[in-house]
mmCIF file of C-alpha atoms in Angstrom:
data_model
loop_
_atom_site.group_PDB
_atom_site.id
_atom_site.type_symbol
_atom_site.label_atom_id
_atom_site.label_comp_id
_atom_site.label_asym_id
_atom_site.label_seq_id
_atom_site.Cartn_x
_atom_site.Cartn_y
_atom_site.Cartn_z
ATOM 1 C CA UNK A 1 -10.682 -23.494 -12.495
ATOM 2 C CA UNK A 2 -7.467 -21.559 -13.008
ATOM 3 C CA UNK A 3 -6.043 -19.618 -10.084
ATOM 4 C CA UNK A 4 -3.951 -16.454 -10.362
ATOM 5 C CA UNK A 5 -1.594 -15.468 -7.544
ATOM 6 C CA UNK A 6 -1.494 -11.806 -6.550
ATOM 7 C CA UNK A 7 0.811 -10.501 -3.828
ATOM 8 C CA UNK A 8 0.131 -7.096 -2.303
ATOM 9 C CA UNK A 9 3.026 -5.541 -0.415
ATOM 10 C CA UNK A 10 3.247 -2.261 1.382
ATOM 11 C CA UNK A 11 6.765 -0.810 1.159
ATOM 12 C CA UNK A 12 9.129 -1.344 4.067
ATOM 13 C CA UNK A 13 9.270 1.211 6.860
ATOM 14 C CA UNK A 14 10.138 4.664 5.508
ATOM 15 C CA UNK A 15 11.679 7.621 7.284
ATOM 16 C CA UNK A 16 8.202 9.184 7.328
ATOM 17 C CA UNK A 17 6.795 6.089 9.061
ATOM 18 C CA UNK A 18 9.613 6.135 11.604
ATOM 19 C CA UNK A 19 9.010 9.830 12.345
ATOM 20 C CA UNK A 20 5.194 9.345 12.454
ATOM 21 C CA UNK A 21 4.805 11.856 9.622
ATOM 22 C CA UNK A 22 2.168 12.049 6.885
ATOM 23 C CA UNK A 23 4.369 11.027 3.962
ATOM 24 C CA UNK A 24 1.907 11.126 1.086
ATOM 25 C CA UNK A 25 3.686 12.020 -2.142
ATOM 26 C CA UNK A 26 6.914 13.076 -0.381
ATOM 27 C CA UNK A 27 9.678 10.950 -1.902
ATOM 28 C CA UNK A 28 11.215 9.644 1.314
ATOM 29 C CA UNK A 29 13.690 6.785 1.737
ATOM 30 C CA UNK A 30 13.423 3.442 3.453
ATOM 31 C CA UNK A 31 14.955 3.150 6.908
ATOM 32 C CA UNK A 32 17.434 0.380 7.690
ATOM 33 C CA UNK A 33 14.519 -1.485 9.249
ATOM 34 C CA UNK A 34 12.483 -0.913 6.100
ATOM 35 C CA UNK A 35 15.210 -2.413 3.938
ATOM 36 C CA UNK A 36 15.323 -5.469 6.193
ATOM 37 C CA UNK A 37 11.541 -5.754 5.937
ATOM 38 C CA UNK A 38 11.757 -5.691 2.142
ATOM 39 C CA UNK A 39 14.397 -8.438 2.065
ATOM 40 C CA UNK A 40 12.358 -10.538 4.491
ATOM 41 C CA UNK A 41 9.269 -10.023 2.314
ATOM 42 C CA UNK A 42 11.197 -11.400 -0.652
ATOM 43 C CA UNK A 43 12.239 -14.409 1.402
ATOM 44 C CA UNK A 44 8.644 -15.038 2.484
ATOM 45 C CA UNK A 45 7.485 -14.882 -1.125
ATOM 46 C CA UNK A 46 10.266 -17.275 -2.143
ATOM 47 C CA UNK A 47 9.512 -19.697 0.689
ATOM 48 C CA UNK A 48 5.841 -19.736 -0.344
ATOM 49 C CA UNK A 49 6.935 -21.079 -3.725
ATOM 50 C CA UNK A 50 5.806 -18.003 -5.637
ATOM 51 C CA UNK A 51 7.718 -16.944 -8.743
ATOM 52 C CA UNK A 52 6.543 -13.503 -9.843
ATOM 53 C CA UNK A 53 6.565 -12.659 -13.534
ATOM 54 C CA UNK A 54 5.302 -9.079 -13.174
ATOM 55 C CA UNK A 55 5.737 -6.343 -10.576
ATOM 56 C CA UNK A 56 3.801 -3.079 -10.356
ATOM 57 C CA UNK A 57 4.967 -0.230 -8.115
ATOM 58 C CA UNK A 58 4.218 3.411 -7.522
ATOM 59 C CA UNK A 59 6.641 6.098 -8.652
ATOM 60 C CA UNK A 60 7.768 6.787 -5.090
ATOM 61 C CA UNK A 61 11.254 5.705 -4.061
ATOM 62 C CA UNK A 62 10.185 3.759 -0.990
ATOM 63 C CA UNK A 63 8.028 1.438 -3.117
ATOM 64 C CA UNK A 64 10.522 1.193 -5.989
ATOM 65 C CA UNK A 65 13.379 0.333 -3.607
ATOM 66 C CA UNK A 66 11.222 -2.229 -1.799
ATOM 67 C CA UNK A 67 10.419 -3.928 -5.101
ATOM 68 C CA UNK A 68 14.105 -3.994 -6.052
ATOM 69 C CA UNK A 69 15.070 -5.580 -2.730
ATOM 70 C CA UNK A 70 12.295 -8.165 -3.053
ATOM 71 C CA UNK A 71 13.461 -9.160 -6.520
ATOM 72 C CA UNK A 72 17.074 -9.343 -5.323
ATOM 73 C CA UNK A 73 16.011 -11.696 -2.518
ATOM 74 C CA UNK A 74 14.085 -13.782 -5.039
ATOM 75 C CA UNK A 75 17.042 -13.766 -7.445
ATOM 76 C CA UNK A 76 14.596 -12.891 -10.201
ATOM 77 C CA UNK A 77 16.084 -10.914 -13.084
ATOM 78 C CA UNK A 78 13.649 -11.453 -15.971
ATOM 79 C CA UNK A 79 10.619 -9.820 -14.376
ATOM 80 C CA UNK A 80 8.555 -7.098 -16.000
ATOM 81 C CA UNK A 81 8.491 -4.067 -13.682
ATOM 82 C CA UNK A 82 5.904 -1.349 -14.236
ATOM 83 C CA UNK A 83 5.721 1.951 -12.335
ATOM 84 C CA UNK A 84 2.722 4.253 -12.166
ATOM 85 C CA UNK A 85 1.704 7.358 -10.242
ATOM 86 C CA UNK A 86 -1.739 5.764 -9.935
ATOM 87 C CA UNK A 87 -0.309 3.461 -7.246
ATOM 88 C CA UNK A 88 1.166 6.384 -5.281
ATOM 89 C CA UNK A 89 0.214 6.981 -1.681
ATOM 90 C CA UNK A 90 -2.721 9.238 -0.923
ATOM 91 C CA UNK A 91 -1.847 12.910 -1.360
ATOM 92 C CA UNK A 92 -2.245 14.582 2.039
ATOM 93 C CA UNK A 93 -2.413 18.205 0.890
ATOM 94 C CA UNK A 94 -1.048 20.634 3.438
ATOM 95 C CA UNK A 95 -0.675 17.845 6.000
ATOM 96 C CA UNK A 96 2.215 16.256 4.093
ATOM 97 C CA UNK A 97 5.428 16.374 6.080
ATOM 98 C CA UNK A 98 3.651 17.080 9.375
ATOM 99 C CA UNK A 99 3.639 14.698 12.304
ATOM 100 C CA UNK A 100 0.377 12.936 13.000
ATOM 101 C CA UNK A 101 0.547 14.096 16.605
ATOM 102 C CA UNK A 102 0.696 17.773 15.579
ATOM 103 C CA UNK A 103 -2.239 17.316 13.201
ATOM 104 C CA UNK A 104 -4.276 15.602 15.917
ATOM 105 C CA UNK A 105 -3.495 18.464 18.301
ATOM 106 C CA UNK A 106 -4.512 21.086 15.717
ATOM 107 C CA UNK A 107 -7.755 19.500 14.536
ATOM 108 C CA UNK A 108 -8.842 17.429 17.546
ATOM 109 C CA UNK A 109 -9.401 13.692 17.854
ATOM 110 C CA UNK A 110 -12.617 13.281 15.863
ATOM 111 C CA UNK A 111 -11.648 15.458 12.857
ATOM 112 C CA UNK A 112 -8.191 13.835 12.812
ATOM 113 C CA UNK A 113 -9.701 10.356 12.693
ATOM 114 C CA UNK A 114 -12.160 11.456 10.013
ATOM 115 C CA UNK A 115 -9.404 12.858 7.792
ATOM 116 C CA UNK A 116 -7.157 9.850 8.300
ATOM 117 C CA UNK A 117 -9.608 6.948 8.210
ATOM 118 C CA UNK A 118 -12.842 7.982 6.460
ATOM 119 C CA UNK A 119 -13.623 7.131 2.853
ATOM 120 C CA UNK A 120 -14.747 10.432 1.377
ATOM 121 C CA UNK A 121 -13.148 13.221 3.450
ATOM 122 C CA UNK A 122 -10.060 14.884 1.957
ATOM 123 C CA UNK A 123 -7.402 16.754 3.953
ATOM 124 C CA UNK A 124 -7.076 20.515 3.450
ATOM 125 C CA UNK A 125 -5.245 21.296 0.193
ATOM 126 C CA UNK A 126 -1.774 22.782 0.205
ATOM 127 C CA UNK A 127 -2.830 25.344 -2.405
ATOM 128 C CA UNK A 128 0.165 24.706 -4.637
ATOM 129 C CA UNK A 129 -0.195 26.537 -7.976
ATOM 130 C CA UNK A 130 -0.601 24.169 -10.909
ATOM 131 C CA UNK A 131 -0.740 21.042 -8.740
ATOM 132 C CA UNK A 132 -2.360 18.087 -10.506
ATOM 133 C CA UNK A 133 -3.265 16.475 -7.179
ATOM 134 C CA UNK A 134 -3.609 18.447 -3.948
ATOM 135 C CA UNK A 135 -5.267 16.548 -1.133
ATOM 136 C CA UNK A 136 -7.168 13.297 -1.717
ATOM 137 C CA UNK A 137 -9.827 11.292 0.030
ATOM 138 C CA UNK A 138 -9.606 7.512 -0.043
ATOM 139 C CA UNK A 139 -12.397 7.619 -2.635
ATOM 140 C CA UNK A 140 -10.105 9.681 -4.887
ATOM 141 C CA UNK A 141 -7.303 7.166 -4.397
ATOM 142 C CA UNK A 142 -9.643 4.271 -5.152
ATOM 143 C CA UNK A 143 -10.637 5.762 -8.500
ATOM 144 C CA UNK A 144 -7.071 5.978 -9.767
ATOM 145 C CA UNK A 145 -6.006 2.632 -8.292
ATOM 146 C CA UNK A 146 -8.961 0.768 -9.807
ATOM 147 C CA UNK A 147 -8.337 2.435 -13.171
ATOM 148 C CA UNK A 148 -4.760 1.128 -13.082
ATOM 149 C CA UNK A 149 -5.925 -2.304 -11.953
ATOM 150 C CA UNK A 150 -8.343 -2.535 -14.866
ATOM 151 C CA UNK A 151 -5.817 -1.461 -17.506
ATOM 152 C CA UNK A 152 -2.578 -3.019 -16.242
ATOM 153 C CA UNK A 153 -2.580 -5.428 -13.296
ATOM 154 C CA UNK A 154 -5.637 -7.425 -14.353
ATOM 155 C CA UNK A 155 -4.079 -8.099 -17.756
ATOM 156 C CA UNK A 156 -1.034 -9.737 -16.161
ATOM 157 C CA UNK A 157 -3.191 -11.903 -13.920
ATOM 158 C CA UNK A 158 -5.450 -12.994 -16.767
ATOM 159 C CA UNK A 159 -2.339 -13.989 -18.694
ATOM 160 C CA UNK A 160 -1.421 -16.327 -15.840
ATOM 161 C CA UNK A 161 1.445 -14.236 -14.482
ATOM 162 C CA UNK A 162 2.070 -14.298 -10.758
ATOM 163 C CA UNK A 163 1.987 -10.597 -9.946
ATOM 164 C CA UNK A 164 3.260 -8.404 -7.109
ATOM 165 C CA UNK A 165 1.900 -4.926 -6.406
ATOM 166 C CA UNK A 166 4.247 -2.884 -4.204
ATOM 167 C CA UNK A 167 2.501 0.255 -3.053
ATOM 168 C CA UNK A 168 1.360 2.157 0.036
ATOM 169 C CA UNK A 169 -1.012 1.959 2.957
ATOM 170 C CA UNK A 170 -3.874 3.824 1.325
ATOM 171 C CA UNK A 171 -3.425 2.700 -2.272
ATOM 172 C CA UNK A 172 -3.461 -0.896 -1.008
ATOM 173 C CA UNK A 173 -6.477 -0.248 1.219
ATOM 174 C CA UNK A 174 -8.233 1.047 -1.888
ATOM 175 C CA UNK A 175 -7.247 -2.038 -3.874
ATOM 176 C CA UNK A 176 -8.343 -4.414 -1.095
ATOM 177 C CA UNK A 177 -11.646 -2.547 -0.957
ATOM 178 C CA UNK A 178 -12.102 -3.209 -4.673
ATOM 179 C CA UNK A 179 -11.064 -6.870 -4.531
ATOM 180 C CA UNK A 180 -13.102 -7.749 -1.453
ATOM 181 C CA UNK A 181 -16.125 -5.560 -2.161
ATOM 182 C CA UNK A 182 -15.755 -3.669 1.120
ATOM 183 C CA UNK A 183 -18.140 -0.866 1.977
ATOM 184 C CA UNK A 184 -16.911 2.648 2.832
ATOM 185 C CA UNK A 185 -17.618 1.833 6.479
ATOM 186 C CA UNK A 186 -15.743 -1.474 6.406
ATOM 187 C CA UNK A 187 -12.615 0.013 4.863
ATOM 188 C CA UNK A 188 -12.246 2.524 7.715
ATOM 189 C CA UNK A 189 -11.007 -0.300 9.965
ATOM 190 C CA UNK A 190 -8.645 -1.855 7.407
ATOM 191 C CA UNK A 191 -4.933 -1.402 8.151
ATOM 192 C CA UNK A 192 -1.998 -2.593 6.045
ATOM 193 C CA UNK A 193 1.359 -3.252 7.752
ATOM 194 C CA UNK A 194 4.712 -2.401 6.192
ATOM 195 C CA UNK A 195 6.746 -5.165 4.621
ATOM 196 C CA UNK A 196 4.450 -8.190 5.040
ATOM 197 C CA UNK A 197 3.257 -9.874 1.809
ATOM 198 C CA UNK A 198 -0.493 -10.420 1.480
ATOM 199 C CA UNK A 199 -1.410 -13.243 -0.915
ATOM 200 C CA UNK A 200 -4.659 -13.261 -2.861
ATOM 201 C CA UNK A 201 -5.546 -16.298 -4.938
ATOM 202 C CA UNK A 202 -7.978 -15.181 -7.614
ATOM 203 C CA UNK A 203 -10.326 -17.231 -9.785
ATOM 204 C CA UNK A 204 -10.922 -16.779 -13.516
ATOM 205 C CA UNK A 205 -13.035 -13.705 -12.809
ATOM 206 C CA UNK A 206 -10.283 -12.254 -10.574
ATOM 207 C CA UNK A 207 -12.462 -12.785 -7.517
ATOM 208 C CA UNK A 208 -10.592 -13.758 -4.318
ATOM 209 C CA UNK A 209 -11.021 -17.383 -3.296
ATOM 210 C CA UNK A 210 -10.578 -16.242 0.304
ATOM 211 C CA UNK A 211 -11.893 -12.847 1.370
ATOM 212 C CA UNK A 212 -9.101 -10.648 2.656
ATOM 213 C CA UNK A 213 -6.358 -12.895 1.326
ATOM 214 C CA UNK A 214 -3.750 -14.369 3.667
ATOM 215 C CA UNK A 215 -0.558 -12.828 5.039
ATOM 216 C CA UNK A 216 2.548 -14.931 4.471
ATOM 217 C CA UNK A 217 3.504 -14.280 8.110
ATOM 218 C CA UNK A 218 0.372 -13.761 10.183
ATOM 219 C CA UNK A 219 2.209 -12.881 13.408
ATOM 220 C CA UNK A 220 4.307 -10.207 11.708
ATOM 221 C CA UNK A 221 1.174 -8.805 10.105
ATOM 222 C CA UNK A 222 -0.670 -8.547 13.420
ATOM 223 C CA UNK A 223 2.268 -6.727 15.026
ATOM 224 C CA UNK A 224 2.525 -4.359 12.055
ATOM 225 C CA UNK A 225 -1.200 -3.632 12.072
ATOM 226 C CA UNK A 226 -0.965 -2.715 15.756
ATOM 227 C CA UNK A 227 1.776 -0.199 14.895
ATOM 228 C CA UNK A 228 -0.386 1.378 12.199
ATOM 229 C CA UNK A 229 -3.299 1.721 14.620
ATOM 230 C CA UNK A 230 -1.032 3.454 17.144
ATOM 231 C CA UNK A 231 0.150 6.155 14.732
ATOM 232 C CA UNK A 232 -0.522 9.686 15.914
ATOM 233 C CA UNK A 233 -1.102 8.620 19.488
ATOM 234 C CA UNK A 234 2.305 9.447 20.895
ATOM 235 C CA UNK A 235 3.934 6.110 20.133
ATOM 236 C CA UNK A 236 5.019 4.170 17.068
#
């Protein structure tokens, strides 16, 4: 049975992550730490013996720059790179640009957790005139991510190309939900760390051989997941 290698990678730490801000579709930069994370991710992918032939990223600079740094570390120049808004981070409506702590203080603990972690609750819209997207639930993100998976990423994998998807916390949660068949309740506890490659080996039907995949550095992943869990609670 043929096996296709898929690497999922959340961008390196961004300025929004460092400031504990809801970044969403804001086009923020990587921090110096985030750039180091991206280079290290490339080295981990290289050391695992993976040679990507296709890369898919969002349109946001933090993902695009992460992908570029990964490919530089891999010394890979003849790689197809595709960018799509469908891999963008969740749009946080009027919460974009605000600190998580301030949102928690405004809404209270339970509503904050529901907005941030639930499957089908969207944040309040920003009310921008003519906005195509203005506040998404994870269910909304899943619809666009799965549509892109079906039309673009799956084709590369079926063609035998080792593929990297460089995206964001919520777009990758949505994709993991699809790959692993997670329920809306199960996905509420799923966290994705910045800058740690997650390897899925997929069979002919693009079903994971191991549920949840495997991080190429498990210790780094655990530390990063702990940071994600702590967001909005007065510490990074």
